[in-house]
CSV table of C-alpha atoms in Angstrom, one decimal:
chain,number,residue,atom,x,y,z
A,1,MET,CA,75.8,125.9,95.1
A,2,LYS,CA,76.5,122.4,96.3
A,3,ILE,CA,79.5,120.5,95.2
A,4,THR,CA,77.2,117.8,93.8
A,5,ASP,CA,75.2,120.5,91.6
A,6,SER,CA,78.5,121.8,90.3
A,7,TYR,CA,79.6,118.3,89.2
A,8,ARG,CA,76.1,117.8,87.9
A,9,ASN,CA,76.7,120.8,85.6
A,10,ILE,CA,80.0,119.7,84.4
A,11,LEU,CA,78.6,116.5,83.4
A,12,SER,CA,75.9,118.0,81.4
A,13,PHE,CA,78.2,120.2,79.7
A,14,ILE,CA,79.9,117.0,78.8
A,15,ASP,CA,77.4,115.2,77.4
A,16,LYS,CA,76.4,118.1,75.1
A,17,VAL,CA,79.9,118.0,73.6
A,18,VAL,CA,80.2,114.4,73.3
A,19,ASN,CA,76.9,112.6,72.8
A,20,GLY,CA,76.1,112.1,69.2
A,21,LYS,CA,79.2,113.0,67.8
A,22,ASP,CA,80.4,110.7,64.9
A,23,PHE,CA,83.3,108.3,66.0
A,24,SER,CA,82.8,106.3,63.0
A,25,PHE,CA,85.7,107.8,61.3
A,26,GLN,CA,87.7,106.3,64.1
A,27,HIS,CA,88.7,102.6,62.7
A,28,SER,CA,91.6,102.1,65.0
A,29,ASN,CA,90.7,99.6,67.8
A,30,ARG,CA,92.7,101.6,70.0
A,31,LYS,CA,90.9,104.7,69.9
A,32,LEU,CA,87.6,103.1,70.0
A,33,LEU,CA,88.2,101.0,72.8
A,34,ALA,CA,89.7,104.1,74.6
A,35,ALA,CA,86.5,106.3,73.8
A,36,THR,CA,84.2,103.9,74.7
A,37,LEU,CA,86.0,103.3,78.3
A,38,PHE,CA,86.2,107.0,78.7
A,39,ASP,CA,82.6,107.4,78.1
A,40,ILE,CA,81.8,104.4,80.8
A,41,ALA,CA,84.2,106.4,83.2
A,42,ASN,CA,82.2,109.4,82.8
A,43,GLU,CA,78.9,107.2,83.3
A,44,HIS,CA,80.5,106.1,86.5
A,45,GLY,CA,80.9,109.7,87.3
A,46,LYS,CA,77.3,110.6,86.7
A,47,ALA,CA,76.4,107.3,89.1
A,48,ILE,CA,78.7,108.3,91.9
A,49,ASN,CA,77.2,112.0,91.9
A,50,THR,CA,73.7,110.7,91.8
A,51,LEU,CA,74.3,108.4,94.7
A,52,PHE,CA,75.6,111.2,97.0
A,53,GLU,CA,72.5,113.4,95.8
A,54,GLU,CA,70.3,110.8,96.8
A,55,LYS,CA,72.3,110.4,100.3
A,56,LEU,CA,73.3,106.8,99.0
A,57,ASP,CA,76.9,107.3,100.3
A,58,ALA,CA,78.2,104.0,100.9
A,59,SER,CA,77.2,103.0,97.2
A,60,GLY,CA,78.8,106.2,96.1
A,61,PHE,CA,82.0,105.3,97.7
A,62,SER,CA,81.8,101.9,96.4
A,63,MET,CA,82.1,103.4,92.7
A,64,MET,CA,85.1,105.2,93.2
A,65,ARG,CA,87.9,102.6,92.4
A,66,ILE,CA,85.5,101.5,89.6
A,67,GLN,CA,85.7,104.8,87.8
A,68,PHE,CA,89.7,105.1,88.7
A,69,GLU,CA,90.3,101.5,87.1
A,70,THR,CA,88.5,102.4,84.2
A,71,PHE,CA,89.8,105.9,83.5
A,72,VAL,CA,93.2,104.4,83.9
A,73,ARG,CA,92.8,101.5,81.6
A,74,ALA,CA,91.4,103.8,79.0
A,75,CYS,CA,94.3,106.0,79.1
A,76,TRP,CA,96.6,103.0,79.0
A,77,LEU,CA,95.1,101.7,75.8
A,78,LEU,CA,95.1,104.8,74.1
A,79,ASN,CA,98.4,106.0,75.1
A,80,CYS,CA,100.9,102.9,76.0
A,81,ALA,CA,99.8,99.7,75.0
A,82,THR,CA,101.4,98.2,71.9
A,83,ASP,CA,99.3,97.2,68.7
A,84,SER,CA,99.6,93.4,70.0
A,85,GLU,CA,98.8,94.5,73.7
A,86,ILE,CA,95.7,95.9,72.0
A,87,GLU,CA,95.1,92.9,70.2
A,88,LYS,CA,95.4,90.8,73.3
A,89,PHE,CA,92.8,92.7,75.1
A,90,THR,CA,90.5,92.5,72.5
A,91,LYS,CA,90.7,88.6,72.5
A,92,ASN,CA,91.3,87.9,76.1
A,93,ASP,CA,89.3,90.9,77.7
A,94,ASN,CA,92.8,91.0,80.0
A,95,LEU,CA,95.6,93.4,79.9
A,96,LEU,CA,98.5,91.2,79.0
A,97,ALA,CA,102.1,92.5,78.1
A,98,ASP,CA,104.0,91.6,75.0
A,99,ASP,CA,105.9,89.2,77.4
A,100,LYS,CA,102.8,87.8,78.5
A,101,ARG,CA,102.8,89.0,82.1
A,102,ASN,CA,99.5,89.9,83.6
A,103,LEU,CA,99.8,94.0,83.9
A,104,GLU,CA,98.9,94.9,87.3
A,105,PHE,CA,97.0,98.2,88.0
A,106,GLY,CA,100.1,99.8,89.7
A,107,THR,CA,102.2,99.2,86.5
A,108,ILE,CA,99.6,100.5,83.8
A,109,LEU,CA,99.2,103.8,86.3
A,110,ARG,CA,103.0,104.6,86.2
A,111,GLU,CA,103.2,104.0,82.4
A,112,VAL,CA,99.9,106.5,81.9
A,113,GLU,CA,101.7,109.1,84.2
A,114,SER,CA,105.2,108.9,82.4
A,115,LYS,CA,103.1,109.1,79.0
A,116,LEU,CA,101.0,112.0,80.0
A,117,ASP,CA,103.3,113.7,82.2
A,118,LEU,CA,101.2,113.7,85.0
A,119,GLY,CA,104.1,113.4,87.7
A,120,SER,CA,103.3,111.1,90.4
A,121,THR,CA,99.8,112.5,90.9
A,122,LEU,CA,97.7,109.3,90.2
A,123,THR,CA,100.4,107.1,91.9
A,124,GLU,CA,100.3,109.0,94.8
A,125,ILE,CA,96.5,109.1,95.3
A,126,LYS,CA,96.4,105.2,94.8
A,127,LYS,CA,99.1,105.0,97.6
A,128,SER,CA,97.1,106.8,99.7
A,129,SER,CA,93.5,105.6,99.2
A,130,TRP,CA,94.0,101.8,97.4
A,131,THR,CA,93.2,100.4,100.6
A,132,ALA,CA,90.2,102.4,101.5
A,133,LEU,CA,88.9,102.2,98.0
A,134,ASN,CA,89.1,98.2,98.1
A,135,SER,CA,87.1,98.2,101.5
A,136,TYR,CA,84.5,100.3,99.9
A,137,THR,CA,84.0,98.5,96.9
A,138,HIS,CA,84.1,94.9,98.6
A,139,GLY,CA,81.9,95.9,101.8
A,140,GLY,CA,84.9,95.9,104.2
A,141,LEU,CA,85.7,97.6,107.5
A,142,HIS,CA,85.7,101.2,106.0
A,143,GLN,CA,82.1,100.7,105.1
A,144,ALA,CA,81.0,98.9,108.2
A,145,ALA,CA,82.6,101.5,110.4
A,146,ARG,CA,80.5,104.2,108.9
A,147,ARG,CA,77.3,102.4,109.5
A,148,PHE,CA,77.4,102.0,112.9
A,149,ASN,CA,78.1,105.0,115.4
A,150,GLY,CA,77.2,103.3,118.6
A,151,LEU,CA,73.8,103.6,118.7
A,152,THR,CA,72.3,103.4,115.3
A,153,ILE,CA,73.0,101.3,112.1
A,154,GLU,CA,72.7,104.1,109.5
A,155,GLN,CA,75.2,105.8,107.1
A,156,HIS,CA,77.8,108.2,109.1
A,157,HIS,CA,79.6,109.2,106.6
A,158,ASP,CA,81.9,112.3,107.0
A,159,PRO,CA,80.6,114.8,104.5
A,160,GLU,CA,84.1,116.3,103.7
A,161,GLN,CA,84.8,113.0,102.8
A,162,VAL,CA,82.1,112.9,100.7
A,163,ASP,CA,83.0,116.3,98.9
A,164,GLU,CA,86.6,114.8,98.3
A,165,CYS,CA,85.1,111.8,96.6
A,166,VAL,CA,83.4,114.0,94.3
A,167,LYS,CA,86.3,116.3,93.7
A,168,PHE,CA,88.3,113.3,92.8
A,169,SER,CA,85.5,111.8,90.4
A,170,ALA,CA,85.0,115.2,88.6
A,171,MET,CA,89.0,115.3,88.0
A,172,LEU,CA,88.8,112.2,86.3
A,173,THR,CA,86.1,112.8,84.3
A,174,PHE,CA,87.6,116.3,83.1
A,175,LEU,CA,90.9,114.3,82.6
A,176,GLY,CA,88.8,111.8,80.4
A,177,PHE,CA,87.2,114.4,78.6
A,178,CYS,CA,90.5,115.8,77.5
A,179,GLN,CA,91.8,112.3,76.2
A,180,MET,CA,88.4,112.1,74.3
A,181,VAL,CA,88.9,115.6,72.5
A,182,ASP,CA,92.2,114.2,71.6
A,183,ILE,CA,90.8,111.2,70.0
A,184,CYS,CA,88.1,113.4,68.0
A,185,GLU,CA,91.3,115.4,66.9
A,186,ASN,CA,89.0,118.3,66.5
A,187,GLY,CA,90.5,121.7,66.9
A,188,GLN,CA,87.1,123.1,67.5
A,189,LEU,CA,86.7,121.3,70.7
A,190,ASP,CA,89.8,123.2,71.9
A,191,LYS,CA,87.4,126.0,73.3
A,192,GLU,CA,84.9,123.5,75.2
A,193,THR,CA,88.1,121.9,76.9
A,194,LEU,CA,88.9,125.7,78.2
A,195,GLU,CA,85.5,126.5,78.9
A,196,LEU,CA,85.2,123.4,81.0
A,197,TYR,CA,88.7,123.6,82.7
A,198,GLU,CA,87.2,127.3,83.8
A,199,SER,CA,84.2,125.9,85.2
A,200,ILE,CA,86.0,122.9,87.0
A,201,LYS,CA,89.3,124.5,88.2
A,202,GLY,CA,87.6,125.7,91.1
A,203,LEU,CA,86.0,122.6,92.2
A,204,VAL,CA,89.0,120.2,91.9
A,205,PHE,CA,92.3,122.2,91.0
């Protein structure tokens, strides 16, 4: 089975569990904001997989930074932000610390890792790939270099790079689903989380 087919099955599984679930009981801005952003990050994962399925590799790569940032923001708002920082976000559409500093992505990433006991996994990913992710998103050299092989102008992406991109997207989608389960505070979803982990661990873990 192709890696995109496996990821498609994972995304369909999450849809069956999450779609239509009643979140109206979650009156906390914190939980509602985070839940909506996790769902958006999941949709970005669907877009990434669909683009690679359709061989639109340049566009697939360009979406990776967007999913990564959306996932990390959702994690930070849910687990790290103070109530006043949540309020600042809802008023200004910006991540502002209580001391009025603009919170850079690297800062909130480290706070998320610490809070969720993720070690430095995401920071290391950012360190090794941030320049490339920016280049892919903003039409930089990483995109241009994979469009011309010395003879023709068409996509020339390494299939292994595509697979790594899909794996990273799937990991973010799985971690986002786990956070959605926590927001639901529904012990019955633990079975679904374990089932999803069993189906995804061979793909990304």
